[in-house]
XYZ file of C-alpha atoms in Angstrom:
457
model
C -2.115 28.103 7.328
C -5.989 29.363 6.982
C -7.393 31.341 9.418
C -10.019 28.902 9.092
C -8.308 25.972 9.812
C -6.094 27.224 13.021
C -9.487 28.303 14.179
C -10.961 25.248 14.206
C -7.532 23.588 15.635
C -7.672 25.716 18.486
C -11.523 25.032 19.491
C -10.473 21.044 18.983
C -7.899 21.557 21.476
C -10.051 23.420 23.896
C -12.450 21.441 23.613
C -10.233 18.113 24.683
C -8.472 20.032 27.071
C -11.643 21.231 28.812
C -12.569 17.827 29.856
C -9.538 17.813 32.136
C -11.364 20.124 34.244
C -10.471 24.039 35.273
C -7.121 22.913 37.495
C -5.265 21.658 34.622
C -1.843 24.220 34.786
C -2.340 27.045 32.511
C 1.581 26.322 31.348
C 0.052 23.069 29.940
C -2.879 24.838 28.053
C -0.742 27.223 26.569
C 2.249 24.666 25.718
C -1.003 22.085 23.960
C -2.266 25.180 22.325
C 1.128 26.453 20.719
C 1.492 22.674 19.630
C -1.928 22.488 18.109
C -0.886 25.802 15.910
C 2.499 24.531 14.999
C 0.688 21.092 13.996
C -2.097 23.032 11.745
C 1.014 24.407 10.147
C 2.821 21.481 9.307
C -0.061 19.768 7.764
C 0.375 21.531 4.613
C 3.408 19.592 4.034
C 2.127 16.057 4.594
C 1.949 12.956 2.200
C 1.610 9.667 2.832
C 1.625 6.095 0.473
C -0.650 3.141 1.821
C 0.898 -0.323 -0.116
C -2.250 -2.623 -0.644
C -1.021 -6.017 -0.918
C -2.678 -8.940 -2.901
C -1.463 -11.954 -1.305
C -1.299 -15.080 -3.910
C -1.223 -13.077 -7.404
C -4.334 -11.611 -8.267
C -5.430 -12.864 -11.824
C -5.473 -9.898 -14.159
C -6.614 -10.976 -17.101
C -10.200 -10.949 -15.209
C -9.372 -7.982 -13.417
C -9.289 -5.632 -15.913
C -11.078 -7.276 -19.019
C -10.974 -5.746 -22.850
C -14.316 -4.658 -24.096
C -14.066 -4.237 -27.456
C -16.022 -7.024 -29.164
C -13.253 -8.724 -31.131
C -10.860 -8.357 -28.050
C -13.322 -9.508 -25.895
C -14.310 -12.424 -27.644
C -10.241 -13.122 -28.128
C -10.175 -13.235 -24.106
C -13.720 -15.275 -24.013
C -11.915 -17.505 -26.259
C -8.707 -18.544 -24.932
C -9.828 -18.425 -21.012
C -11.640 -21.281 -21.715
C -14.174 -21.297 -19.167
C -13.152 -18.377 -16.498
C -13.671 -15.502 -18.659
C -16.247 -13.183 -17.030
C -19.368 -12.658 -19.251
C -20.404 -9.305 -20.724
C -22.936 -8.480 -18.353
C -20.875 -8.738 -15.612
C -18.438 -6.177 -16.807
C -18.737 -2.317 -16.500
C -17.130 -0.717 -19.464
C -14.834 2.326 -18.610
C -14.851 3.620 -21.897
C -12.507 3.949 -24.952
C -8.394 4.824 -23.184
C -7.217 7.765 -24.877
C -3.427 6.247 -23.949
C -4.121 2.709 -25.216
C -5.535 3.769 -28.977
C -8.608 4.423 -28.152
C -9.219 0.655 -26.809
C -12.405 -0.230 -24.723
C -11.658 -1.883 -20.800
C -13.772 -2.819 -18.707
C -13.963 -3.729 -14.615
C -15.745 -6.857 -13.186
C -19.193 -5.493 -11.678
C -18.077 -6.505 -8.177
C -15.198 -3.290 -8.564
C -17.993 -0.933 -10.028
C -16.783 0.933 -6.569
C -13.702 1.663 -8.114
C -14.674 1.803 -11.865
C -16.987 5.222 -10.400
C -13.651 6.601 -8.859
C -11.692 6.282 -12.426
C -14.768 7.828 -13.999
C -14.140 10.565 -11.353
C -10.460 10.913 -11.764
C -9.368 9.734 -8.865
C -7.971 6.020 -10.024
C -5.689 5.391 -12.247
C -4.852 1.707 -14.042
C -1.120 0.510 -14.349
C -0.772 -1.648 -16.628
C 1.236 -5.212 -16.773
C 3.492 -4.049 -14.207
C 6.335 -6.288 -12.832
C 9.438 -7.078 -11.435
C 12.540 -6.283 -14.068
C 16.069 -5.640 -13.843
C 16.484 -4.210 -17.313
C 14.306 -3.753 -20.103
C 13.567 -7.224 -21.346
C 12.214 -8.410 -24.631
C 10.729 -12.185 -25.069
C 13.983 -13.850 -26.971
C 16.316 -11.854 -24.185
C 13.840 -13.997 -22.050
C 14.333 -17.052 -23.678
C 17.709 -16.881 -23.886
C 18.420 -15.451 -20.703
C 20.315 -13.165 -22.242
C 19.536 -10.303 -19.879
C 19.809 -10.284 -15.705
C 16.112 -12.164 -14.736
C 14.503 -11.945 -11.038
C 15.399 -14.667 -8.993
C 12.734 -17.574 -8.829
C 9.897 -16.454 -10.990
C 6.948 -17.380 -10.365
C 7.833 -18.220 -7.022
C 5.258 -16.808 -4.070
C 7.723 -16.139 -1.770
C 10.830 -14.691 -3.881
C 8.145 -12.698 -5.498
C 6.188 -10.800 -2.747
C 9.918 -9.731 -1.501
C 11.167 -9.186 -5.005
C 8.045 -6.940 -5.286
C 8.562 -5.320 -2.056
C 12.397 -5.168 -1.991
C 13.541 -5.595 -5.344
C 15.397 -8.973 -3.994
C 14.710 -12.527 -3.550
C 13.352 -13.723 -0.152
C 15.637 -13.383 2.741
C 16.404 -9.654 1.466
C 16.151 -6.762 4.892
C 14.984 -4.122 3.639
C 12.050 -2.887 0.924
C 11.522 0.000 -0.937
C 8.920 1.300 0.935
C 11.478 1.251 4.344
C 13.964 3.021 2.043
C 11.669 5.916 0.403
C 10.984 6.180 5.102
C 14.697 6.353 5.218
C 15.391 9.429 2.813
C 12.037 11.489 4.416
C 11.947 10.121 8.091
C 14.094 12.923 9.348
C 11.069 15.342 9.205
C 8.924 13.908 11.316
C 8.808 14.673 15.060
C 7.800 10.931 15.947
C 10.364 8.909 13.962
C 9.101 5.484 15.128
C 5.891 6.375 13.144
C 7.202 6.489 9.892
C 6.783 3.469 8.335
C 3.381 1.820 9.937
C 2.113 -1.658 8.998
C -1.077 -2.851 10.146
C -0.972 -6.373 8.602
C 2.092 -7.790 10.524
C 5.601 -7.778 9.372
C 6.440 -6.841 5.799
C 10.240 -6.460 4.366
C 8.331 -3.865 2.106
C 9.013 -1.361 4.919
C 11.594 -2.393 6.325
C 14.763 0.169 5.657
C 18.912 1.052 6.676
C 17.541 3.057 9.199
C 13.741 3.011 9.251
C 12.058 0.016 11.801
C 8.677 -0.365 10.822
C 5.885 -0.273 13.711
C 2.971 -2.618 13.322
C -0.328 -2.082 14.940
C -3.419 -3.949 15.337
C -6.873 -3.105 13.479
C -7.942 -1.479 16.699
C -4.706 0.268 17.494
C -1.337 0.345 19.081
C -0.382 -3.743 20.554
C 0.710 -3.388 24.257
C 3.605 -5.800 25.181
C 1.266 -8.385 27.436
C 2.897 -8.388 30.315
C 2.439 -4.762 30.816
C -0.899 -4.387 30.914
C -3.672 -5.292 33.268
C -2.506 -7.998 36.185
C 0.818 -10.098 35.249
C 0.300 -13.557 37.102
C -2.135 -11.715 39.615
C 0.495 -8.743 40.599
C -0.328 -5.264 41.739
C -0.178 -2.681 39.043
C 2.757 -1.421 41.230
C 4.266 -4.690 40.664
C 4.145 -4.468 36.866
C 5.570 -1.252 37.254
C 8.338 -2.239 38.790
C 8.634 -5.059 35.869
C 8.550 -2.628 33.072
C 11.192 -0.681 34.986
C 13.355 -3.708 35.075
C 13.300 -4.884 31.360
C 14.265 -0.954 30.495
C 16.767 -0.193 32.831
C 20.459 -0.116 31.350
C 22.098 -4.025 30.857
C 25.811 -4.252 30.840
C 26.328 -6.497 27.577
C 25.429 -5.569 24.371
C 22.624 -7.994 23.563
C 20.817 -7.294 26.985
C 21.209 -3.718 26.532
C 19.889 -3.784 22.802
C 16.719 -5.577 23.719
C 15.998 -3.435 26.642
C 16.364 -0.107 24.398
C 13.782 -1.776 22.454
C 11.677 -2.485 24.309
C 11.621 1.128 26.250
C 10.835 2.068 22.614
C 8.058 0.087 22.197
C 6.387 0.982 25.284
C 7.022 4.934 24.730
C 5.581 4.074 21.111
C 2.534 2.733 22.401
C 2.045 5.053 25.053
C 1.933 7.975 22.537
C -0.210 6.568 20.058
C -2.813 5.600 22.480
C -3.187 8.682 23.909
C -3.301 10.813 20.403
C -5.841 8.344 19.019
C -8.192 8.894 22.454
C -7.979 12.021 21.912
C -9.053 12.177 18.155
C -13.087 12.417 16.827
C -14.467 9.579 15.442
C -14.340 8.886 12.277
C -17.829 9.138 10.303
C -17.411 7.550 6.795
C -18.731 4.064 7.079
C -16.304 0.976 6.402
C -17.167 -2.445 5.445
C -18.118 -4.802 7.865
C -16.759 -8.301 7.823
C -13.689 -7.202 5.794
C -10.274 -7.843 7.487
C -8.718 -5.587 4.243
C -11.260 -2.779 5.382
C -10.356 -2.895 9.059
C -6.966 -2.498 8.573
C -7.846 1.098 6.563
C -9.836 2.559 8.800
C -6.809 1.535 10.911
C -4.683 3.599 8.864
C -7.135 6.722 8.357
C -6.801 6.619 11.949
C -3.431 7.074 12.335
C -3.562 9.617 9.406
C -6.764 11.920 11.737
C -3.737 11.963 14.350
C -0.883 12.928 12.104
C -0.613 16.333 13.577
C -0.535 15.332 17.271
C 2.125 12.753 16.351
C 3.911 15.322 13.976
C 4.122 13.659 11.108
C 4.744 15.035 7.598
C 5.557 11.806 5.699
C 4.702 8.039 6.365
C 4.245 4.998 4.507
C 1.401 2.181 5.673
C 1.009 -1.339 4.629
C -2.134 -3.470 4.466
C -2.833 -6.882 2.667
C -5.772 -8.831 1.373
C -4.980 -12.536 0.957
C -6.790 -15.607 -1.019
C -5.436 -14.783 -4.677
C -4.100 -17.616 -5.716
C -6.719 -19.075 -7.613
C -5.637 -22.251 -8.960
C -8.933 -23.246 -8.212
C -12.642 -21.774 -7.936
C -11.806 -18.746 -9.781
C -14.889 -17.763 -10.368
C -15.990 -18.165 -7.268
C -13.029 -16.718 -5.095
C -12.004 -13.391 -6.994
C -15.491 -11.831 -7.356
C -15.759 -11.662 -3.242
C -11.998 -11.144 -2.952
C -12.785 -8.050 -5.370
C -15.891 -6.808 -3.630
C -13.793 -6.775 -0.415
C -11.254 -4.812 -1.944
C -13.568 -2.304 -3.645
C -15.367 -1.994 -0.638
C -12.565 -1.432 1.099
C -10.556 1.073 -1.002
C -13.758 3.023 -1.564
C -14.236 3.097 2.145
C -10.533 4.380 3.074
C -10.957 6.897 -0.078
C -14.058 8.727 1.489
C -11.877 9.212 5.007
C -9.426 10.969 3.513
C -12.205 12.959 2.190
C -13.411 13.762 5.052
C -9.665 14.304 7.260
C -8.796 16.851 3.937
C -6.128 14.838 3.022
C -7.487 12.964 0.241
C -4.703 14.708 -2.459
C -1.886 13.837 0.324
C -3.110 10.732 0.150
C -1.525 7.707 -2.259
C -3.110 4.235 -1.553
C -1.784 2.005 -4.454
C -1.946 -2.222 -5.136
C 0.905 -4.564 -5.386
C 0.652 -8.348 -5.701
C 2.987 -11.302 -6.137
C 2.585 -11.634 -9.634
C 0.101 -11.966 -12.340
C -1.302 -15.387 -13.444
C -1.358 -17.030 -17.228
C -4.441 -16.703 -19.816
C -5.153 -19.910 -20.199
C -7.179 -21.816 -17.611
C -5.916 -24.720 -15.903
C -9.971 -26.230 -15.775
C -11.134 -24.021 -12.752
C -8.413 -21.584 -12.623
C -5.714 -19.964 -13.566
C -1.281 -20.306 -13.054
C 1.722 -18.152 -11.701
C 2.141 -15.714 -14.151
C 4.799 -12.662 -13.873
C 3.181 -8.854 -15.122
C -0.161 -7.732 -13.953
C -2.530 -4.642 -13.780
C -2.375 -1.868 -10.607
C -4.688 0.640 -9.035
C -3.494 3.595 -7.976
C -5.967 5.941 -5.955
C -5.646 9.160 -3.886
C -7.196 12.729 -4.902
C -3.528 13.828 -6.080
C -3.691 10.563 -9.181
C -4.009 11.789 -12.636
C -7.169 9.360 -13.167
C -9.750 8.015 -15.563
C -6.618 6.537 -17.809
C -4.592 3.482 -18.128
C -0.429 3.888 -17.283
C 1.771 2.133 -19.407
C 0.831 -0.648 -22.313
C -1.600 -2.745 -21.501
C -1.164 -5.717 -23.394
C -2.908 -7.746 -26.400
C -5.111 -10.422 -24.469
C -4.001 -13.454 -26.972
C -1.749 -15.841 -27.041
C 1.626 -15.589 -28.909
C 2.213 -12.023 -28.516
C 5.532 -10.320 -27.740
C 4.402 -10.228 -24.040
C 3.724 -13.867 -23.982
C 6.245 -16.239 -22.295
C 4.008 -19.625 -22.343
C 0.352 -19.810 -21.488
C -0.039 -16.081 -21.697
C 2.103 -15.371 -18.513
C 2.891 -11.594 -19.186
C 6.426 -10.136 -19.620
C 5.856 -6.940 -17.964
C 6.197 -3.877 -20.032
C 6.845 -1.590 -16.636
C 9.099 -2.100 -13.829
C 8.368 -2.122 -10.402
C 10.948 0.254 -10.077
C 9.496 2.778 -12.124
C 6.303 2.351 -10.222
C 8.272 2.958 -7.203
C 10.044 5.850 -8.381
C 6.858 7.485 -9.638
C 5.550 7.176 -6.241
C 8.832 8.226 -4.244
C 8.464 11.605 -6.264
C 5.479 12.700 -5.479
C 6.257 11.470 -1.725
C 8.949 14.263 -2.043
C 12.112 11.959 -2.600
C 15.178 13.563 -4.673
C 16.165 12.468 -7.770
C 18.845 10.860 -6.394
C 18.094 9.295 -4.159
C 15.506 7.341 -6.472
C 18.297 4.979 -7.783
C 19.153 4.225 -4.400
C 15.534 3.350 -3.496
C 14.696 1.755 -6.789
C 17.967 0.321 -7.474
C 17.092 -0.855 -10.942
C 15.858 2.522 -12.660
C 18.687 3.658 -14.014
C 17.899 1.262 -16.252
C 14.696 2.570 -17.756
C 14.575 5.617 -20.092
C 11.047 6.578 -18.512
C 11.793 7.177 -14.649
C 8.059 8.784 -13.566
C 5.261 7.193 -15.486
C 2.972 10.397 -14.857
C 0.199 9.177 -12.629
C 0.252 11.596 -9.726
C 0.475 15.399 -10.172
């Protein structure tokens, strides 16, 4: 800890504490100040993931485009209609990793295509769900364990999020909470979603807690006037639907729900008592609201004690059968926007290298067009962004846009060339995770040669 920085903890604290006037007991002062040092401390040791999930399979064949003019007029070519022209692409220049091959990003994510100039985004390329390393005729022969259900929306998200078809309790995100919750002072913060409930973080031990886009969610009948009763009245509710219950079930929903309102209490009061946040979000943008939601929670990580947590978000529309052309250009400016947005407040919190916001989606879509759109596909192309990603580079193999190739499985659907599990387990590393424990959290890994793909330092 800087001198510097317990400095200006201490004059934060005074400063709050000051409003609660000169009779506030100096036993309280000192225990807030010793907390505030302790906090300042502890920050050095925190990291945190943010999952960004595309809802419906974003199409990324036009998400991130080859710009090389024989390649590019390949993809004009087969698309058939909902290609992107030329001048609406911004070239990120020839990929060291890929052979020296020219990519490009749609202008609408120009946001983003300045932050892998800058080295702070990374591309991940024709990542999927796999069980094994899998070749086209292993497909075709189903020679090799598949995924349940491809190219199935729901099986897919969980399959994504979980590693198992739909109906599976718990994700990897809720397992990668499980092996680091132990460190935090406020447990029941660990695994935060802020886009309802997800089975991404979902663990053995780990219960996520949702919020709202403007903060904690107070159980309804607790707050304000319950059927016209006296606040003394709902406090003599809440006292009822906490109080011990002699079976089981009764007593398991009243713990619960004591939780709950302890949770809420807590957050409410540490984001009061937090300064604004000044970087600017995106107005109109559900995906954006739910950031600033989580930079929120991130400016109060130290009065909640935190040193590890993992948020989810979501952005839905994707699944662009139809109107592609009109549909994924604002669904992309959104998303810029947003990420853009949430990168700049972790900028300005000094947490942007503690910081891992990454993109997950249902699956990829095929090459060809359908007329107006494109179909369920199986691999596509990730961001991953924070100020601790290796960036300016594309993870992985990104694929020949053509039909026929060894990644095609009909109509250019992509057989992924990386697992979701080696995405996961390049993540859970830098989160701090063991070794491992990375098999147990990515269940398929031991499986791949490559277990950390090398995007985060």
């Amino acid at each position: 800890m800087t001198k510097a920085v317990s400095r200006r903890a201490f004059l934060r604290t005074a400063s709050q504490m000051s409003v609660l006037g000169s009779a506030t007991p100096l036993a309280l002062n000192l225990a807030a100040m010793g907390s505030t040092a302790a906090e300042s401390a502890s920050a050095e040791d925190y990291k945190a993931l943010v999952c960004v999930f595309l809802f419906g399979g974003n199409d990324q064949a036009n998400t991130v485009v080859p710009y090389d003019t024989a390649a590019f007029n390949a993809y004009t070519s087969v698309r058939a209609g909902i290609a992107r022209p030329l001048a609406e692409l911004r070239p990120l220049g020839p990929v060291a990793s890929q052979e020296g091959r020219n990519l490009a990003l749609p202008v609408e994510l120009d946001p983003l295509a300045q932050l892998y100039k800058n080295g702070r985004l990374a591309i991940v390329a024709n990542v999927g769900p796999l069980f094994t390393p899998t070749t086209r005729t292993q497909f075709q022969n189903a020679s090799v364990p598949l995924p349940p259900k491809l190219f199935s929306h729901n099986d897919q998200q969980s399959v994504w999020q979980s590693t198992g078809a739909e109906g599976t309790t718990a994700g990897w995100g809720g397992r990668l909470a499980d092996a680091l919750f132990g460190g935090n002072a406020k447990q029941s913060f660990t695994a935060v979603s802020a886009a309802g409930t997800a089975v991404f973080l979902s663990g053995q031990t780990t219960l996520q807690y949702q919020v709202g886009v403007n903060g904690p969610v107070a159980i309804s009948g607790l707050t304000g006037s319950l059927f016209g009763a006296s606040p003394l009245a709902n406090q003599t509710l809440q006292q009822l639907i906490t109080a011990a219950r002699p079976t089981l079930l009764e007593h398991e929903y009243n713990r619960v729900t004591a939780r709950s309102i302890a949770a809420q209490g807590e957050l409410s009061t540490a984001l009061a008592a937090a300064p604004a946040l000044t970087t600017s979000f995106p107005t109109g943008n559900p995906l954006a609201d739910q950031l600033r939601m989580v930079a929120r929670l991130i400016g109060v990580r130290h009065a909640l004690g935190m040193k590890r947590q993992v948020f989810f978000v979501s952005q839905g529309g994707y699944d662009t059968h139809d109107f592609q052309l009109r549909d994924q250009p604002a669904l992309h400016a959104a998303l810029a926007g947003a990420l853009a947005a949430f990168h700049q407040a972790t900028v300005e919190l000094g947490v942007a290298d503690r910081v891992t916001a990454f993109t997950a989606s249902d699956f990829g879509r095929t090459l060809t067009s359908n007329g107006d759109g494109s179909d369920h596909g199986w691999g596509s192309h990730h961001f991953v962004l924070g100020g601790a990603v290796r960036g300016g580079t594309v993870y992985g193999r990104f694929p020949t846009v053509a039909l026929n190739t060894p990644e095609d499985l009909g109509s250019g659907r992509l057989l992924p060339s990386t697992s979701v599990d080696q995405y996961a387990a390049t993540l859970g590393k830098w989160l701090g995770v063991s070794d491992s424990d990375l098999d147990t959290i990515a269940p398929n890994l031991a499986n791949f040669s490559v277990r950390d793909l090398g995007f985060l330092g």
